[in-house]
Amino acid sequence: MGLHAQGFIISLLVLLPNLIFIFFPPRSAPGSLDSVPLVFTLLERAGQITCFMMPILFGRMISAQPLGASAILMALCLLVYYGCWVRYYRSGRAFAVLFKPWLGIPVPMAVFPALYFLLLGVWLQSWLFVVPACLFAAGHLVNSWSVYGQVRS
């Protein structure tokens, strides 16, 4: 356990597009959406907080790991995630594009950050990272799929 720049970078790389999103929100967001059961939102939030804080708190452990296939797959997930953000901005910031399938992958902007954090747990061979990533994935995927279903109709 211990702070290290690499831990901050792991979290920041996924957060960066979301920080930009704050200043450039969607132009066509629906007025209201039906919500999913509260448990999924709680899972998503608990998973988000934990997934973003764990790399920071365990940065030294991350920096000591040799790069391997999981780290390369994490980078690939991040690149696809960034590509989805580019697609969103090129669409004129259309809300529905945030949830639109890409290459047959449903809700890719939920799938790829979830995979990124799951792969971090695999890379580190640590259930301490895998469990929060699974919680985040469950909540984020259900919430995103719900919104997709509503904006698709």
PDB file of C-alpha atoms in Angstrom:
ATOM      1  CA  MET A   1       0.000   0.000   0.000  1.00  0.00           C
ATOM      2  CA  GLY A   2       1.220   3.500  -0.682  1.00  0.00           C
ATOM      3  CA  LEU A   3       0.815   6.431  -2.997  1.00  0.00           C
ATOM      4  CA  HIS A   4       2.559   6.503  -6.355  1.00  0.00           C
ATOM      5  CA  ALA A   5       2.041   8.586  -9.493  1.00  0.00           C
ATOM      6  CA  GLN A   6       1.138   5.489 -11.502  1.00  0.00           C
ATOM      7  CA  GLY A   7      -1.886   4.873  -9.264  1.00  0.00           C
ATOM      8  CA  PHE A   8      -3.127   8.422  -9.847  1.00  0.00           C
ATOM      9  CA  ILE A   9      -2.603   8.009 -13.596  1.00  0.00           C
ATOM     10  CA  ILE A  10      -4.606   4.748 -13.711  1.00  0.00           C
ATOM     11  CA  SER A  11      -7.625   6.540 -12.212  1.00  0.00           C
ATOM     12  CA  LEU A  12      -7.131   9.824 -14.045  1.00  0.00           C
ATOM     13  CA  LEU A  13      -7.021   8.172 -17.466  1.00  0.00           C
ATOM     14  CA  VAL A  14     -10.584   6.906 -17.043  1.00  0.00           C
ATOM     15  CA  LEU A  15     -11.833  10.070 -15.356  1.00  0.00           C
ATOM     16  CA  LEU A  16     -10.419  12.522 -17.902  1.00  0.00           C
ATOM     17  CA  PRO A  17     -13.205  12.210 -20.512  1.00  0.00           C
ATOM     18  CA  ASN A  18     -15.786  12.517 -17.748  1.00  0.00           C
ATOM     19  CA  LEU A  19     -14.176  15.724 -16.510  1.00  0.00           C
ATOM     20  CA  ILE A  20     -14.350  17.156 -20.028  1.00  0.00           C
ATOM     21  CA  PHE A  21     -18.000  16.005 -20.164  1.00  0.00           C
ATOM     22  CA  ILE A  22     -18.801  18.341 -17.248  1.00  0.00           C
ATOM     23  CA  PHE A  23     -17.972  21.323 -19.460  1.00  0.00           C
ATOM     24  CA  PHE A  24     -19.516  19.868 -22.636  1.00  0.00           C
ATOM     25  CA  PRO A  25     -22.703  18.045 -21.575  1.00  0.00           C
ATOM     26  CA  PRO A  26     -25.130  16.474 -24.046  1.00  0.00           C
ATOM     27  CA  ARG A  27     -27.342  18.822 -26.010  1.00  0.00           C
ATOM     28  CA  SER A  28     -30.322  16.527 -26.342  1.00  0.00           C
ATOM     29  CA  ALA A  29     -30.759  14.890 -22.950  1.00  0.00           C
ATOM     30  CA  PRO A  30     -34.318  13.730 -22.246  1.00  0.00           C
ATOM     31  CA  GLY A  31     -36.244  15.610 -19.594  1.00  0.00           C
ATOM     32  CA  SER A  32     -36.716  12.553 -17.420  1.00  0.00           C
ATOM     33  CA  LEU A  33     -35.790   8.899 -17.421  1.00  0.00           C
ATOM     34  CA  ASP A  34     -37.192   5.983 -15.457  1.00  0.00           C
ATOM     35  CA  SER A  35     -34.784   4.860 -12.792  1.00  0.00           C
ATOM     36  CA  VAL A  36     -33.601   1.346 -12.087  1.00  0.00           C
ATOM     37  CA  PRO A  37     -33.906  -0.217  -8.629  1.00  0.00           C
ATOM     38  CA  LEU A  38     -31.821   1.739  -6.134  1.00  0.00           C
ATOM     39  CA  VAL A  39     -29.548  -1.243  -5.441  1.00  0.00           C
ATOM     40  CA  PHE A  40     -27.953  -0.897  -8.903  1.00  0.00           C
ATOM     41  CA  THR A  41     -27.236   2.785  -8.413  1.00  0.00           C
ATOM     42  CA  LEU A  42     -25.730   2.031  -5.008  1.00  0.00           C
ATOM     43  CA  LEU A  43     -23.575  -0.743  -6.506  1.00  0.00           C
ATOM     44  CA  GLU A  44     -22.439   1.596  -9.272  1.00  0.00           C
ATOM     45  CA  ARG A  45     -21.522   4.437  -6.898  1.00  0.00           C
ATOM     46  CA  ALA A  46     -19.792   2.200  -4.366  1.00  0.00           C
ATOM     47  CA  GLY A  47     -17.887   0.516  -7.177  1.00  0.00           C
ATOM     48  CA  GLN A  48     -16.936   3.842  -8.770  1.00  0.00           C
ATOM     49  CA  ILE A  49     -15.589   5.290  -5.548  1.00  0.00           C
ATOM     50  CA  THR A  50     -13.650   2.146  -4.734  1.00  0.00           C
ATOM     51  CA  CYS A  51     -12.347   1.598  -8.283  1.00  0.00           C
ATOM     52  CA  PHE A  52     -11.046   5.158  -8.489  1.00  0.00           C
ATOM     53  CA  MET A  53      -9.552   5.255  -4.981  1.00  0.00           C
ATOM     54  CA  MET A  54      -7.909   1.818  -4.871  1.00  0.00           C
ATOM     55  CA  PRO A  55      -5.313   2.563  -7.567  1.00  0.00           C
ATOM     56  CA  ILE A  56      -4.410   5.777  -5.778  1.00  0.00           C
ATOM     57  CA  LEU A  57      -4.064   4.095  -2.383  1.00  0.00           C
ATOM     58  CA  PHE A  58      -2.182   1.091  -3.808  1.00  0.00           C
ATOM     59  CA  GLY A  59      -0.081   2.987  -6.336  1.00  0.00           C
ATOM     60  CA  ARG A  60       3.178   1.453  -5.136  1.00  0.00           C
ATOM     61  CA  MET A  61       1.816  -2.052  -5.668  1.00  0.00           C
ATOM     62  CA  ILE A  62       0.758  -1.068  -9.198  1.00  0.00           C
ATOM     63  CA  SER A  63       4.129   0.493 -10.002  1.00  0.00           C
ATOM     64  CA  ALA A  64       5.908  -2.705  -8.899  1.00  0.00           C
ATOM     65  CA  GLN A  65       3.967  -4.887 -11.364  1.00  0.00           C
ATOM     66  CA  PRO A  66       5.618  -5.793 -14.647  1.00  0.00           C
ATOM     67  CA  LEU A  67       3.567  -4.963 -17.710  1.00  0.00           C
ATOM     68  CA  GLY A  68       1.736  -7.956 -19.053  1.00  0.00           C
ATOM     69  CA  ALA A  69      -1.181  -8.936 -21.236  1.00  0.00           C
ATOM     70  CA  SER A  70      -3.738  -7.535 -18.789  1.00  0.00           C
ATOM     71  CA  ALA A  71      -2.057  -4.123 -18.768  1.00  0.00           C
ATOM     72  CA  ILE A  72      -2.021  -4.122 -22.570  1.00  0.00           C
ATOM     73  CA  LEU A  73      -5.725  -5.063 -22.646  1.00  0.00           C
ATOM     74  CA  MET A  74      -6.394  -2.235 -20.166  1.00  0.00           C
ATOM     75  CA  ALA A  75      -4.749   0.189 -22.595  1.00  0.00           C
ATOM     76  CA  LEU A  76      -6.851  -1.214 -25.429  1.00  0.00           C
ATOM     77  CA  CYS A  77     -10.045  -0.767 -23.378  1.00  0.00           C
ATOM     78  CA  LEU A  78      -9.015   2.792 -22.654  1.00  0.00           C
ATOM     79  CA  LEU A  79      -8.402   3.522 -26.338  1.00  0.00           C
ATOM     80  CA  VAL A  80     -11.811   2.134 -27.316  1.00  0.00           C
ATOM     81  CA  TYR A  81     -13.402   4.144 -24.494  1.00  0.00           C
ATOM     82  CA  TYR A  82     -11.712   7.307 -25.796  1.00  0.00           C
ATOM     83  CA  GLY A  83     -12.903   6.422 -29.293  1.00  0.00           C
ATOM     84  CA  CYS A  84     -16.471   6.268 -27.971  1.00  0.00           C
ATOM     85  CA  TRP A  85     -16.017   9.718 -26.468  1.00  0.00           C
ATOM     86  CA  VAL A  86     -14.752  11.026 -29.818  1.00  0.00           C
ATOM     87  CA  ARG A  87     -17.848   9.526 -31.450  1.00  0.00           C
ATOM     88  CA  TYR A  88     -20.017  11.350 -28.891  1.00  0.00           C
ATOM     89  CA  TYR A  89     -18.376  14.728 -29.582  1.00  0.00           C
ATOM     90  CA  ARG A  90     -18.467  14.215 -33.356  1.00  0.00           C
ATOM     91  CA  SER A  91     -22.210  13.523 -33.100  1.00  0.00           C
ATOM     92  CA  GLY A  92     -22.738  17.027 -31.795  1.00  0.00           C
ATOM     93  CA  ARG A  93     -22.950  15.708 -28.220  1.00  0.00           C
ATOM     94  CA  ALA A  94     -26.150  13.738 -28.794  1.00  0.00           C
ATOM     95  CA  PHE A  95     -27.247  12.109 -25.540  1.00  0.00           C
ATOM     96  CA  ALA A  96     -28.268   8.815 -27.195  1.00  0.00           C
ATOM     97  CA  VAL A  97     -24.727   8.325 -28.551  1.00  0.00           C
ATOM     98  CA  LEU A  98     -23.492   7.893 -24.970  1.00  0.00           C
ATOM     99  CA  PHE A  99     -25.369   4.565 -24.906  1.00  0.00           C
ATOM    100  CA  LYS A 100     -25.430   3.575 -28.578  1.00  0.00           C
ATOM    101  CA  PRO A 101     -23.853   0.200 -29.481  1.00  0.00           C
ATOM    102  CA  TRP A 102     -20.515   0.191 -31.278  1.00  0.00           C
ATOM    103  CA  LEU A 103     -19.385  -2.716 -33.444  1.00  0.00           C
ATOM    104  CA  GLY A 104     -22.162  -4.806 -31.945  1.00  0.00           C
ATOM    105  CA  ILE A 105     -21.086  -4.054 -28.369  1.00  0.00           C
ATOM    106  CA  PRO A 106     -24.028  -2.745 -26.336  1.00  0.00           C
ATOM    107  CA  VAL A 107     -23.436   0.326 -24.134  1.00  0.00           C
ATOM    108  CA  PRO A 108     -19.690   0.422 -24.880  1.00  0.00           C
ATOM    109  CA  MET A 109     -19.167   3.515 -22.736  1.00  0.00           C
ATOM    110  CA  ALA A 110     -20.197   1.384 -19.763  1.00  0.00           C
ATOM    111  CA  VAL A 111     -18.552  -1.855 -20.884  1.00  0.00           C
ATOM    112  CA  PHE A 112     -15.013  -0.574 -21.465  1.00  0.00           C
ATOM    113  CA  PRO A 113     -14.421   1.292 -18.182  1.00  0.00           C
ATOM    114  CA  ALA A 114     -15.807  -1.746 -16.342  1.00  0.00           C
ATOM    115  CA  LEU A 115     -13.436  -4.037 -18.260  1.00  0.00           C
ATOM    116  CA  TYR A 116     -10.572  -1.616 -17.593  1.00  0.00           C
ATOM    117  CA  PHE A 117     -11.021  -1.963 -13.829  1.00  0.00           C
ATOM    118  CA  LEU A 118     -11.611  -5.716 -13.987  1.00  0.00           C
ATOM    119  CA  LEU A 119      -8.395  -6.092 -15.958  1.00  0.00           C
ATOM    120  CA  LEU A 120      -6.585  -3.997 -13.355  1.00  0.00           C
ATOM    121  CA  GLY A 121      -7.597  -6.599 -10.760  1.00  0.00           C
ATOM    122  CA  VAL A 122      -6.429  -9.398 -13.057  1.00  0.00           C
ATOM    123  CA  TRP A 123      -3.133  -7.615 -13.735  1.00  0.00           C
ATOM    124  CA  LEU A 124      -2.527  -7.192 -10.011  1.00  0.00           C
ATOM    125  CA  GLN A 125      -3.885 -10.683  -9.250  1.00  0.00           C
ATOM    126  CA  SER A 126      -5.924  -9.122  -6.471  1.00  0.00           C
ATOM    127  CA  TRP A 127      -9.494  -9.832  -5.395  1.00  0.00           C
ATOM    128  CA  LEU A 128      -9.245  -6.531  -3.546  1.00  0.00           C
ATOM    129  CA  PHE A 129      -9.489  -4.864  -6.977  1.00  0.00           C
ATOM    130  CA  VAL A 130     -11.708  -7.416  -8.738  1.00  0.00           C
ATOM    131  CA  VAL A 131     -14.613  -7.291  -6.268  1.00  0.00           C
ATOM    132  CA  PRO A 132     -15.195  -3.501  -6.498  1.00  0.00           C
ATOM    133  CA  ALA A 133     -14.789  -3.726 -10.282  1.00  0.00           C
ATOM    134  CA  CYS A 134     -17.553  -6.346 -10.381  1.00  0.00           C
ATOM    135  CA  LEU A 135     -19.806  -4.163  -8.225  1.00  0.00           C
ATOM    136  CA  PHE A 136     -19.124  -1.189 -10.491  1.00  0.00           C
ATOM    137  CA  ALA A 137     -19.731  -3.295 -13.603  1.00  0.00           C
ATOM    138  CA  ALA A 138     -23.042  -4.656 -12.310  1.00  0.00           C
ATOM    139  CA  GLY A 139     -24.416  -1.250 -11.396  1.00  0.00           C
ATOM    140  CA  HIS A 140     -22.998   0.687 -14.335  1.00  0.00           C
ATOM    141  CA  LEU A 141     -24.089  -1.837 -16.954  1.00  0.00           C
ATOM    142  CA  VAL A 142     -27.638  -2.143 -15.601  1.00  0.00           C
ATOM    143  CA  ASN A 143     -28.044   1.639 -15.296  1.00  0.00           C
ATOM    144  CA  SER A 144     -26.617   2.273 -18.766  1.00  0.00           C
ATOM    145  CA  TRP A 145     -28.696  -0.500 -20.349  1.00  0.00           C
ATOM    146  CA  SER A 146     -31.810   0.996 -18.773  1.00  0.00           C
ATOM    147  CA  VAL A 147     -31.081   4.430 -20.236  1.00  0.00           C
ATOM    148  CA  TYR A 148     -30.234   2.880 -23.607  1.00  0.00           C
ATOM    149  CA  GLY A 149     -33.570   1.071 -23.639  1.00  0.00           C
ATOM    150  CA  GLN A 150     -35.383   4.319 -22.934  1.00  0.00           C
ATOM    151  CA  VAL A 151     -33.601   6.491 -25.502  1.00  0.00           C
ATOM    152  CA  ARG A 152     -33.748   3.762 -28.145  1.00  0.00           C
ATOM    153  CA  SER A 153     -37.547   3.583 -28.129  1.00  0.00           C
TER     154      SER A 153
END
